[in-house]
PQR file of N, CA, C, O and H, with PARSE charges and radii, in Angstrom:
ATOM      1  N   MET A   1       0.859  -1.172   0.000 -0.4000 1.5000
ATOM      2  CA  MET A   1       0.000   0.000   0.000 -0.0000 2.0000
ATOM      3  C   MET A   1       0.902   1.231   0.000  0.5500 1.7000
ATOM      4  O   MET A   1       1.823   1.344   0.809 -0.5500 1.4000
ATOM      5  N   GLY A   2       0.622   2.139  -0.911 -0.4000 1.5000
ATOM      6  CA  GLY A   2       1.447   3.329  -1.044 -0.0000 2.0000
ATOM      7  C   GLY A   2       1.131   4.395  -0.006  0.5500 1.7000
ATOM      8  O   GLY A   2       0.138   4.318   0.717 -0.5500 1.4000
ATOM      9  H   GLY A   2      -0.127   2.047  -1.568  0.4000 1.0000
ATOM     10  N   ALA A   3       1.988   5.370   0.043 -0.4000 1.5000
ATOM     11  CA  ALA A   3       1.825   6.451   1.015 -0.0000 2.0000
ATOM     12  C   ALA A   3       0.553   7.247   0.751  0.5500 1.7000
ATOM     13  O   ALA A   3      -0.114   7.679   1.690 -0.5500 1.4000
ATOM     14  H   ALA A   3       2.795   5.433  -0.545  0.4000 1.0000
ATOM     15  N   GLY A   4       0.215   7.440  -0.511 -0.4000 1.5000
ATOM     16  CA  GLY A   4      -1.003   8.183  -0.829 -0.0000 2.0000
ATOM     17  C   GLY A   4      -2.248   7.492  -0.315  0.5500 1.7000
ATOM     18  O   GLY A   4      -3.165   8.137   0.193 -0.5500 1.4000
ATOM     19  H   GLY A   4       0.757   7.089  -1.274  0.4000 1.0000
ATOM     20  N   MET A   5      -2.273   6.164  -0.452 -0.4000 1.5000
ATOM     21  CA  MET A   5      -3.434   5.415   0.023 -0.0000 2.0000
ATOM     22  C   MET A   5      -3.523   5.437   1.549  0.5500 1.7000
ATOM     23  O   MET A   5      -4.619   5.528   2.103 -0.5500 1.4000
ATOM     24  H   MET A   5      -1.527   5.641  -0.865  0.4000 1.0000
ATOM     25  N   ILE A   6      -2.404   5.357   2.215 -0.4000 1.5000
ATOM     26  CA  ILE A   6      -2.394   5.442   3.674 -0.0000 2.0000
ATOM     27  C   ILE A   6      -2.883   6.818   4.112  0.5500 1.7000
ATOM     28  O   ILE A   6      -3.659   6.929   5.061 -0.5500 1.4000
ATOM     29  H   ILE A   6      -1.514   5.284   1.765  0.4000 1.0000
ATOM     30  N   GLY A   7      -2.436   7.860   3.431 -0.4000 1.5000
ATOM     31  CA  GLY A   7      -2.893   9.211   3.747 -0.0000 2.0000
ATOM     32  C   GLY A   7      -4.384   9.369   3.534  0.5500 1.7000
ATOM     33  O   GLY A   7      -5.056  10.040   4.317 -0.5500 1.4000
ATOM     34  H   GLY A   7      -1.805   7.771   2.660  0.4000 1.0000
ATOM     35  N   ALA A   8      -4.912   8.756   2.481 -0.4000 1.5000
ATOM     36  CA  ALA A   8      -6.349   8.817   2.225 -0.0000 2.0000
ATOM     37  C   ALA A   8      -7.133   8.102   3.314  0.5500 1.7000
ATOM     38  O   ALA A   8      -8.188   8.576   3.737 -0.5500 1.4000
ATOM     39  H   ALA A   8      -4.366   8.210   1.845  0.4000 1.0000
ATOM     40  N   LEU A   9      -6.626   6.970   3.768 -0.4000 1.5000
ATOM     41  CA  LEU A   9      -7.307   6.228   4.840 -0.0000 2.0000
ATOM     42  C   LEU A   9      -7.263   6.990   6.162  0.5500 1.7000
ATOM     43  O   LEU A   9      -8.245   6.999   6.905 -0.5500 1.4000
ATOM     44  H   LEU A   9      -5.769   6.585   3.425  0.4000 1.0000
ATOM     45  N   VAL A  10      -6.140   7.622   6.456 -0.4000 1.5000
ATOM     46  CA  VAL A  10      -6.046   8.438   7.666 -0.0000 2.0000
ATOM     47  C   VAL A  10      -7.000   9.633   7.572  0.5500 1.7000
ATOM     48  O   VAL A  10      -7.662   9.985   8.548 -0.5500 1.4000
ATOM     49  H   VAL A  10      -5.343   7.614   5.852  0.4000 1.0000
ATOM     50  N   GLY A  11      -7.063  10.249   6.396 -0.4000 1.5000
ATOM     51  CA  GLY A  11      -7.999  11.355   6.193 -0.0000 2.0000
ATOM     52  C   GLY A  11      -9.438  10.915   6.359  0.5500 1.7000
ATOM     53  O   GLY A  11     -10.256  11.654   6.907 -0.5500 1.4000
ATOM     54  H   GLY A  11      -6.525   9.964   5.603  0.4000 1.0000
ATOM     55  N   LEU A  12      -9.755   9.716   5.891 -0.4000 1.5000
ATOM     56  CA  LEU A  12     -11.104   9.181   6.041 -0.0000 2.0000
ATOM     57  C   LEU A  12     -11.430   8.922   7.504  0.5500 1.7000
ATOM     58  O   LEU A  12     -12.548   9.189   7.944 -0.5500 1.4000
ATOM     59  H   LEU A  12      -9.090   9.115   5.446  0.4000 1.0000
ATOM     60  N   ALA A  13     -10.471   8.407   8.260 -0.4000 1.5000
ATOM     61  CA  ALA A  13     -10.684   8.164   9.688 -0.0000 2.0000
ATOM     62  C   ALA A  13     -10.898   9.476  10.446  0.5500 1.7000
ATOM     63  O   ALA A  13     -11.765   9.566  11.316 -0.5500 1.4000
ATOM     64  H   ALA A  13      -9.563   8.190   7.903  0.4000 1.0000
ATOM     65  N   ILE A  14     -10.108  10.479  10.110 -0.4000 1.5000
ATOM     66  CA  ILE A  14     -10.271  11.789  10.762 -0.0000 2.0000
ATOM     67  C   ILE A  14     -11.614  12.408  10.381  0.5500 1.7000
ATOM     68  O   ILE A  14     -12.277  13.024  11.215 -0.5500 1.4000
ATOM     69  H   ILE A  14      -9.405  10.406   9.403  0.4000 1.0000
ATOM     70  N   ALA A  15     -12.010  12.243   9.124 -0.4000 1.5000
ATOM     71  CA  ALA A  15     -13.301  12.770   8.680 -0.0000 2.0000
ATOM     72  C   ALA A  15     -14.455  12.092   9.405  0.5500 1.7000
ATOM     73  O   ALA A  15     -15.436  12.749   9.754 -0.5500 1.4000
ATOM     74  H   ALA A  15     -11.472  11.743   8.446  0.4000 1.0000
ATOM     75  N   ALA A  16     -14.352  10.785   9.637 -0.4000 1.5000
ATOM     76  CA  ALA A  16     -15.415  10.071  10.353 -0.0000 2.0000
ATOM     77  C   ALA A  16     -15.524  10.550  11.796  0.5500 1.7000
ATOM     78  O   ALA A  16     -16.627  10.733  12.309 -0.5500 1.4000
ATOM     79  H   ALA A  16     -13.555  10.251   9.353  0.4000 1.0000
ATOM     80  N   ALA A  17     -14.389  10.751  12.448 -0.4000 1.5000
ATOM     81  CA  ALA A  17     -14.404  11.244  13.824 -0.0000 2.0000
ATOM     82  C   ALA A  17     -14.961  12.663  13.884  0.5500 1.7000
ATOM     83  O   ALA A  17     -15.754  12.984  14.769 -0.5500 1.4000
ATOM     84  H   ALA A  17     -13.493  10.601  12.031  0.4000 1.0000
ATOM     85  N   ASP A  18     -14.552  13.500  12.958 -0.4000 1.5000
ATOM     86  CA  ASP A  18     -15.033  14.871  12.925 -0.0000 2.0000
ATOM     87  C   ASP A  18     -16.525  14.925  12.610  0.5500 1.7000
ATOM     88  O   ASP A  18     -17.248  15.759  13.155 -0.5500 1.4000
ATOM     89  H   ASP A  18     -13.908  13.239  12.239  0.4000 1.0000
ATOM     90  N   PHE A  19     -16.990  14.030  11.723 -0.4000 1.5000
ATOM     91  CA  PHE A  19     -18.409  13.976  11.399 -0.0000 2.0000
ATOM     92  C   PHE A  19     -19.229  13.615  12.634  0.5500 1.7000
ATOM     93  O   PHE A  19     -20.286  14.199  12.873 -0.5500 1.4000
ATOM     94  H   PHE A  19     -16.403  13.352  11.280  0.4000 1.0000
ATOM     95  N   ALA A  20     -18.744  12.658  13.414 -0.4000 1.5000
ATOM     96  CA  ALA A  20     -19.460  12.271  14.635 -0.0000 2.0000
ATOM     97  C   ALA A  20     -19.518  13.435  15.625  0.5500 1.7000
ATOM     98  O   ALA A  20     -20.554  13.676  16.246 -0.5500 1.4000
ATOM     99  H   ALA A  20     -17.885  12.184  13.220  0.4000 1.0000
ATOM    100  N   LEU A  21     -18.414  14.148  15.767 -0.4000 1.5000
ATOM    101  CA  LEU A  21     -18.401  15.293  16.692 -0.0000 2.0000
ATOM    102  C   LEU A  21     -19.306  16.427  16.199  0.5500 1.7000
ATOM    103  O   LEU A  21     -19.995  17.062  16.998 -0.5500 1.4000
ATOM    104  H   LEU A  21     -17.573  13.953  15.263  0.4000 1.0000
ATOM    105  N   LEU A  22     -19.305  16.680  14.906 -0.4000 1.5000
ATOM    106  CA  LEU A  22     -20.176  17.726  14.372 -0.0000 2.0000
ATOM    107  C   LEU A  22     -21.645  17.346  14.489  0.5500 1.7000
ATOM    108  O   LEU A  22     -22.487  18.218  14.705 -0.5500 1.4000
ATOM    109  H   LEU A  22     -18.746  16.165  14.257  0.4000 1.0000
ATOM    110  N   ARG A  23     -21.971  16.071  14.352 -0.4000 1.5000
ATOM    111  CA  ARG A  23     -23.356  15.617  14.527 -0.0000 2.0000
ATOM    112  C   ARG A  23     -23.802  15.801  15.982  0.5500 1.7000
ATOM    113  O   ARG A  23     -24.939  16.194  16.241 -0.5500 1.4000
ATOM    114  H   ARG A  23     -21.288  15.362  14.177  0.4000 1.0000
ATOM    115  N   MET A  24     -22.899  15.514  16.931 -0.4000 1.5000
ATOM    116  CA  MET A  24     -23.234  15.727  18.341 -0.0000 2.0000
ATOM    117  C   MET A  24     -23.447  17.205  18.618  0.5500 1.7000
ATOM    118  O   MET A  24     -24.350  17.572  19.369 -0.5500 1.4000
ATOM    119  H   MET A  24     -21.975  15.194  16.721  0.4000 1.0000
ATOM    120  N   LEU A  25     -22.626  18.055  18.020 -0.4000 1.5000
ATOM    121  CA  LEU A  25     -22.781  19.495  18.184 -0.0000 2.0000
ATOM    122  C   LEU A  25     -24.074  19.976  17.552  0.5500 1.7000
ATOM    123  O   LEU A  25     -24.757  20.827  18.121 -0.5500 1.4000
ATOM    124  H   LEU A  25     -21.892  17.757  17.410  0.4000 1.0000
ATOM    125  N   ALA A  26     -24.424  19.449  16.389 -0.4000 1.5000
ATOM    126  CA  ALA A  26     -25.654  19.852  15.709 -0.0000 2.0000
ATOM    127  C   ALA A  26     -26.883  19.461  16.520  0.5500 1.7000
ATOM    128  O   ALA A  26     -27.909  20.137  16.442 -0.5500 1.4000
ATOM    129  H   ALA A  26     -23.869  18.758  15.927  0.4000 1.0000
ATOM    130  N   ALA A  27     -26.800  18.401  17.286 -0.4000 1.5000
ATOM    131  CA  ALA A  27     -27.927  17.987  18.121 -0.0000 2.0000
ATOM    132  C   ALA A  27     -28.174  18.971  19.257  0.5500 1.7000
ATOM    133  O   ALA A  27     -29.289  19.064  19.769 -0.5500 1.4000
ATOM    134  H   ALA A  27     -25.967  17.853  17.350  0.4000 1.0000
ATOM    135  N   ARG A  28     -27.149  19.697  19.646 -0.4000 1.5000
ATOM    136  CA  ARG A  28     -27.291  20.645  20.755 -0.0000 2.0000
ATOM    137  C   ARG A  28     -27.713  22.041  20.314  0.5500 1.7000
ATOM    138  O   ARG A  28     -28.125  22.856  21.139 -0.5500 1.4000
ATOM    139  H   ARG A  28     -26.243  19.622  19.229  0.4000 1.0000
ATOM    140  N   VAL A  29     -27.613  22.316  19.030 -0.4000 1.5000
ATOM    141  CA  VAL A  29     -27.920  23.638  18.497 -0.0000 2.0000
ATOM    142  C   VAL A  29     -29.412  23.733  18.200  0.5500 1.7000
ATOM    143  O   VAL A  29     -30.035  22.753  17.793 -0.5500 1.4000
ATOM    144  H   VAL A  29     -27.278  21.653  18.360  0.4000 1.0000
ATOM    145  N   GLU A  30     -29.975  24.908  18.405 -0.4000 1.5000
ATOM    146  CA  GLU A  30     -31.411  25.071  18.205 -0.0000 2.0000
ATOM    147  C   GLU A  30     -31.781  25.609  16.825  0.5500 1.7000
ATOM    148  O   GLU A  30     -32.868  25.312  16.329 -0.5500 1.4000
ATOM    149  H   GLU A  30     -29.469  25.704  18.736  0.4000 1.0000
ATOM    150  N   LEU A  31     -30.920  26.382  16.203 -0.4000 1.5000
ATOM    151  CA  LEU A  31     -31.247  26.976  14.915 -0.0000 2.0000
ATOM    152  C   LEU A  31     -31.124  25.952  13.790  0.5500 1.7000
ATOM    153  O   LEU A  31     -30.090  25.295  13.674 -0.5500 1.4000
ATOM    154  H   LEU A  31     -30.037  26.623  16.606  0.4000 1.0000
ATOM    155  N   PRO A  32     -32.150  25.804  12.965 -0.5600 1.5000
ATOM    156  CA  PRO A  32     -32.077  24.809  11.887  0.2800 2.0000
ATOM    157  C   PRO A  32     -31.019  25.127  10.837  0.5500 1.7000
ATOM    158  O   PRO A  32     -30.450  24.214  10.240 -0.5500 1.4000
ATOM    159  N   GLU A  33     -30.749  26.408  10.605 -0.4000 1.5000
ATOM    160  CA  GLU A  33     -29.714  26.775   9.636 -0.0000 2.0000
ATOM    161  C   GLU A  33     -28.337  26.324  10.109  0.5500 1.7000
ATOM    162  O   GLU A  33     -27.522  25.851   9.316 -0.5500 1.4000
ATOM    163  H   GLU A  33     -31.211  27.150  11.091  0.4000 1.0000
ATOM    164  N   THR A  34     -28.089  26.471  11.390 -0.4000 1.5000
ATOM    165  CA  THR A  34     -26.806  26.060  11.954 -0.0000 2.0000
ATOM    166  C   THR A  34     -26.663  24.543  11.900  0.5500 1.7000
ATOM    167  O   THR A  34     -25.585  24.030  11.598 -0.5500 1.4000
ATOM    168  H   THR A  34     -28.751  26.855  12.034  0.4000 1.0000
ATOM    169  N   LYS A  35     -27.734  23.831  12.188 -0.4000 1.5000
ATOM    170  CA  LYS A  35     -27.693  22.370  12.093 -0.0000 2.0000
ATOM    171  C   LYS A  35     -27.361  21.932  10.676  0.5500 1.7000
ATOM    172  O   LYS A  35     -26.556  21.024  10.471 -0.5500 1.4000
ATOM    173  H   LYS A  35     -28.609  24.248  12.433  0.4000 1.0000
ATOM    174  N   ARG A  36     -27.989  22.584   9.695 -0.4000 1.5000
ATOM    175  CA  ARG A  36     -27.755  22.226   8.302 -0.0000 2.0000
ATOM    176  C   ARG A  36     -26.300  22.485   7.910  0.5500 1.7000
ATOM    177  O   ARG A  36     -25.684  21.664   7.231 -0.5500 1.4000
ATOM    178  H   ARG A  36     -28.644  23.322   9.862  0.4000 1.0000
ATOM    179  N   VAL A  37     -25.758  23.610   8.330 -0.4000 1.5000
ATOM    180  CA  VAL A  37     -24.368  23.945   7.996 -0.0000 2.0000
ATOM    181  C   VAL A  37     -23.404  22.953   8.645  0.5500 1.7000
ATOM    182  O   VAL A  37     -22.432  22.540   8.012 -0.5500 1.4000
ATOM    183  H   VAL A  37     -26.258  24.277   8.882  0.4000 1.0000
ATOM    184  N   LEU A  38     -23.652  22.570   9.879 -0.4000 1.5000
ATOM    185  CA  LEU A  38     -22.777  21.605  10.548 -0.0000 2.0000
ATOM    186  C   LEU A  38     -22.831  20.241   9.860  0.5500 1.7000
ATOM    187  O   LEU A  38     -21.808  19.570   9.721 -0.5500 1.4000
ATOM    188  H   LEU A  38     -24.441  22.906  10.394  0.4000 1.0000
ATOM    189  N   ASN A  39     -24.015  19.839   9.436 -0.4000 1.5000
ATOM    190  CA  ASN A  39     -24.132  18.550   8.740 -0.0000 2.0000
ATOM    191  C   ASN A  39     -23.458  18.585   7.372  0.5500 1.7000
ATOM    192  O   ASN A  39     -22.797  17.622   6.985 -0.5500 1.4000
ATOM    193  H   ASN A  39     -24.846  20.383   9.549  0.4000 1.0000
ATOM    194  N   ILE A  40     -23.616  19.670   6.647 -0.4000 1.5000
ATOM    195  CA  ILE A  40     -22.970  19.800   5.337 -0.0000 2.0000
ATOM    196  C   ILE A  40     -21.452  19.835   5.491  0.5500 1.7000
ATOM    197  O   ILE A  40     -20.729  19.251   4.684 -0.5500 1.4000
ATOM    198  H   ILE A  40     -24.153  20.453   6.962  0.4000 1.0000
ATOM    199  N   THR A  41     -20.973  20.515   6.518 -0.4000 1.5000
ATOM    200  CA  THR A  41     -19.540  20.573   6.765 -0.0000 2.0000
ATOM    201  C   THR A  41     -18.982  19.179   7.057  0.5500 1.7000
ATOM    202  O   THR A  41     -17.930  18.803   6.539 -0.5500 1.4000
ATOM    203  H   THR A  41     -21.560  20.990   7.174  0.4000 1.0000
ATOM    204  N   GLY A  42     -19.685  18.426   7.881 -0.4000 1.5000
ATOM    205  CA  GLY A  42     -19.243  17.068   8.190 -0.0000 2.0000
ATOM    206  C   GLY A  42     -19.220  16.175   6.971  0.5500 1.7000
ATOM    207  O   GLY A  42     -18.288  15.391   6.792 -0.5500 1.4000
ATOM    208  H   GLY A  42     -20.539  18.731   8.302  0.4000 1.0000
ATOM    209  N   LEU A  43     -20.234  16.284   6.129 -0.4000 1.5000
ATOM    210  CA  LEU A  43     -20.288  15.459   4.923 -0.0000 2.0000
ATOM    211  C   LEU A  43     -19.230  15.861   3.905  0.5500 1.7000
ATOM    212  O   LEU A  43     -18.664  15.004   3.225 -0.5500 1.4000
ATOM    213  H   LEU A  43     -20.991  16.921   6.274  0.4000 1.0000
ATOM    214  N   SER A  44     -18.961  17.151   3.795 -0.4000 1.5000
ATOM    215  CA  SER A  44     -17.960  17.593   2.821 -0.0000 2.0000
ATOM    216  C   SER A  44     -16.559  17.129   3.210  0.5500 1.7000
ATOM    217  O   SER A  44     -15.701  16.952   2.345 -0.5500 1.4000
ATOM    218  H   SER A  44     -19.420  17.847   4.347  0.4000 1.0000
ATOM    219  N   GLN A  45     -16.328  16.934   4.491 -0.4000 1.5000
ATOM    220  CA  GLN A  45     -15.003  16.483   4.914 -0.0000 2.0000
ATOM    221  C   GLN A  45     -14.742  15.031   4.540  0.5500 1.7000
ATOM    222  O   GLN A  45     -13.586  14.613   4.475 -0.5500 1.4000
ATOM    223  H   GLN A  45     -17.025  17.078   5.193  0.4000 1.0000
ATOM    224  N   PHE A  46     -15.804  14.248   4.290 -0.4000 1.5000
ATOM    225  CA  PHE A  46     -15.601  12.884   3.812 -0.0000 2.0000
ATOM    226  C   PHE A  46     -14.977  12.876   2.421  0.5500 1.7000
ATOM    227  O   PHE A  46     -14.373  11.880   2.022 -0.5500 1.4000
ATOM    228  H   PHE A  46     -16.743  14.588   4.343  0.4000 1.0000
ATOM    229  N   VAL A  47     -15.112  13.959   1.687 -0.4000 1.5000
ATOM    230  CA  VAL A  47     -14.492  14.065   0.373 -0.0000 2.0000
ATOM    231  C   VAL A  47     -13.144  14.784   0.475  0.5500 1.7000
ATOM    232  O   VAL A  47     -12.149  14.335  -0.093 -0.5500 1.4000
ATOM    233  H   VAL A  47     -15.603  14.768   2.011  0.4000 1.0000
ATOM    234  N   LEU A  48     -13.124  15.880   1.188 -0.4000 1.5000
ATOM    235  CA  LEU A  48     -11.930  16.728   1.216 -0.0000 2.0000
ATOM    236  C   LEU A  48     -10.734  16.095   1.945  0.5500 1.7000
ATOM    237  O   LEU A  48      -9.621  16.102   1.418 -0.5500 1.4000
ATOM    238  H   LEU A  48     -13.933  16.246   1.649  0.4000 1.0000
ATOM    239  N   LEU A  49     -10.947  15.560   3.126 -0.4000 1.5000
ATOM    240  CA  LEU A  49      -9.810  15.064   3.903 -0.0000 2.0000
ATOM    241  C   LEU A  49      -9.112  13.857   3.276  0.5500 1.7000
ATOM    242  O   LEU A  49      -7.882  13.815   3.291 -0.5500 1.4000
ATOM    243  H   LEU A  49     -11.850  15.555   3.554  0.4000 1.0000
ATOM    244  N   PRO A  50      -9.831  12.872   2.725 -0.5600 1.5000
ATOM    245  CA  PRO A  50      -9.087  11.801   2.037  0.2800 2.0000
ATOM    246  C   PRO A  50      -8.314  12.289   0.813  0.5500 1.7000
ATOM    247  O   PRO A  50      -7.213  11.804   0.551 -0.5500 1.4000
ATOM    248  N   VAL A  51      -8.865  13.232   0.066 -0.4000 1.5000
ATOM    249  CA  VAL A  51      -8.156  13.765  -1.102 -0.0000 2.0000
ATOM    250  C   VAL A  51      -6.900  14.512  -0.666  0.5500 1.7000
ATOM    251  O   VAL A  51      -5.834  14.342  -1.257 -0.5500 1.4000
ATOM    252  H   VAL A  51      -9.759  13.626   0.279  0.4000 1.0000
ATOM    253  N   ILE A  52      -7.027  15.330   0.358 -0.4000 1.5000
ATOM    254  CA  ILE A  52      -5.864  16.055   0.871 -0.0000 2.0000
ATOM    255  C   ILE A  52      -4.824  15.073   1.403  0.5500 1.7000
ATOM    256  O   ILE A  52      -3.630  15.234   1.148 -0.5500 1.4000
ATOM    257  H   ILE A  52      -7.894  15.468   0.838  0.4000 1.0000
ATOM    258  N   GLY A  53      -5.276  14.053   2.144 -0.4000 1.5000
ATOM    259  CA  GLY A  53      -4.356  13.049   2.676 -0.0000 2.0000
ATOM    260  C   GLY A  53      -3.641  12.290   1.578  0.5500 1.7000
ATOM    261  O   GLY A  53      -2.467  11.947   1.721 -0.5500 1.4000
ATOM    262  H   GLY A  53      -6.245  13.922   2.351  0.4000 1.0000
ATOM    263  N   TYR A  54      -4.339  12.023   0.477 -0.4000 1.5000
ATOM    264  CA  TYR A  54      -3.738  11.284  -0.640 -0.0000 2.0000
ATOM    265  C   TYR A  54      -2.571  12.067  -1.251  0.5500 1.7000
ATOM    266  O   TYR A  54      -1.555  11.481  -1.625 -0.5500 1.4000
ATOM    267  H   TYR A  54      -5.292  12.301   0.360  0.4000 1.0000
ATOM    268  N   PHE A  55      -2.720  13.384  -1.350 -0.4000 1.5000
ATOM    269  CA  PHE A  55      -1.674  14.180  -1.975 -0.0000 2.0000
ATOM    270  C   PHE A  55      -0.594  14.644  -1.001  0.5500 1.7000
ATOM    271  O   PHE A  55       0.544  14.859  -1.416 -0.5500 1.4000
ATOM    272  H   PHE A  55      -3.545  13.860  -1.046  0.4000 1.0000
ATOM    273  N   VAL A  56      -0.917  14.803   0.273 -0.4000 1.5000
ATOM    274  CA  VAL A  56       0.057  15.314   1.229 -0.0000 2.0000
ATOM    275  C   VAL A  56       0.945  14.197   1.811  0.5500 1.7000
ATOM    276  O   VAL A  56       2.124  14.420   2.084 -0.5500 1.4000
ATOM    277  H   VAL A  56      -1.842  14.628   0.611  0.4000 1.0000
ATOM    278  N   ALA A  57       0.382  13.017   1.996 -0.4000 1.5000
ATOM    279  CA  ALA A  57       1.130  11.928   2.648 -0.0000 2.0000
ATOM    280  C   ALA A  57       2.440  11.579   1.928  0.5500 1.7000
ATOM    281  O   ALA A  57       3.443  11.363   2.609 -0.5500 1.4000
ATOM    282  H   ALA A  57      -0.576  12.835   1.775  0.4000 1.0000
ATOM    283  N   PRO A  58       2.487  11.513   0.616 -0.5600 1.5000
ATOM    284  CA  PRO A  58       3.795  11.215  -0.017  0.2800 2.0000
ATOM    285  C   PRO A  58       4.870  12.265   0.283  0.5500 1.7000
ATOM    286  O   PRO A  58       6.056  11.940   0.346 -0.5500 1.4000
ATOM    287  N   TYR A  59       4.460  13.506   0.465 -0.4000 1.5000
ATOM    288  CA  TYR A  59       5.446  14.537   0.807 -0.0000 2.0000
ATOM    289  C   TYR A  59       5.924  14.399   2.234  0.5500 1.7000
ATOM    290  O   TYR A  59       7.094  14.652   2.523 -0.5500 1.4000
ATOM    291  H   TYR A  59       3.496  13.770   0.414  0.4000 1.0000
ATOM    292  N   VAL A  60       5.040  14.000   3.131 -0.4000 1.5000
ATOM    293  CA  VAL A  60       5.399  13.856   4.545 -0.0000 2.0000
ATOM    294  C   VAL A  60       6.229  12.596   4.756  0.5500 1.7000
ATOM    295  O   VAL A  60       7.242  12.627   5.455 -0.5500 1.4000
ATOM    296  H   VAL A  60       4.090  13.794   2.896  0.4000 1.0000
ATOM    297  N   ILE A  61       5.807  11.501   4.160 -0.4000 1.5000
ATOM    298  CA  ILE A  61       6.484  10.211   4.361 -0.0000 2.0000
ATOM    299  C   ILE A  61       7.752  10.138   3.504  0.5500 1.7000
ATOM    300  O   ILE A  61       8.734   9.507   3.897 -0.5500 1.4000
ATOM    301  H   ILE A  61       4.984  11.476   3.593  0.4000 1.0000
ATOM    302  N   GLY A  62       7.728  10.771   2.356 -0.4000 1.5000
ATOM    303  CA  GLY A  62       8.888  10.754   1.476 -0.0000 2.0000
ATOM    304  C   GLY A  62       8.870   9.620   0.496  0.5500 1.7000
ATOM    305  O   GLY A  62       9.922   9.113   0.106 -0.5500 1.4000
ATOM    306  H   GLY A  62       6.930  11.283   2.037  0.4000 1.0000
ATOM    307  N   ASP A  63       7.685   9.211   0.092 -0.4000 1.5000
ATOM    308  CA  ASP A  63       7.544   8.083  -0.857 -0.0000 2.0000
ATOM    309  C   ASP A  63       7.785   8.546  -2.266  0.5500 1.7000
ATOM    310  O   ASP A  63       7.712   7.747  -3.200 -0.5500 1.4000
ATOM    311  H   ASP A  63       6.831   9.623   0.409  0.4000 1.0000
TER
END
């Protein structure tokens, strides 16, 4: 498994943890607009963080 794939998997794990925390925060907020923004932010990180991890990990690891 290459460094890019490892970075993508780490990004996916971080995105899952962040999504869970943002969902817990959204449950405590009363404004529906804020809940929607927190949910969209959590979902967008499932795309962004693995992509960033895929490209950054080879530079960090030196692959």
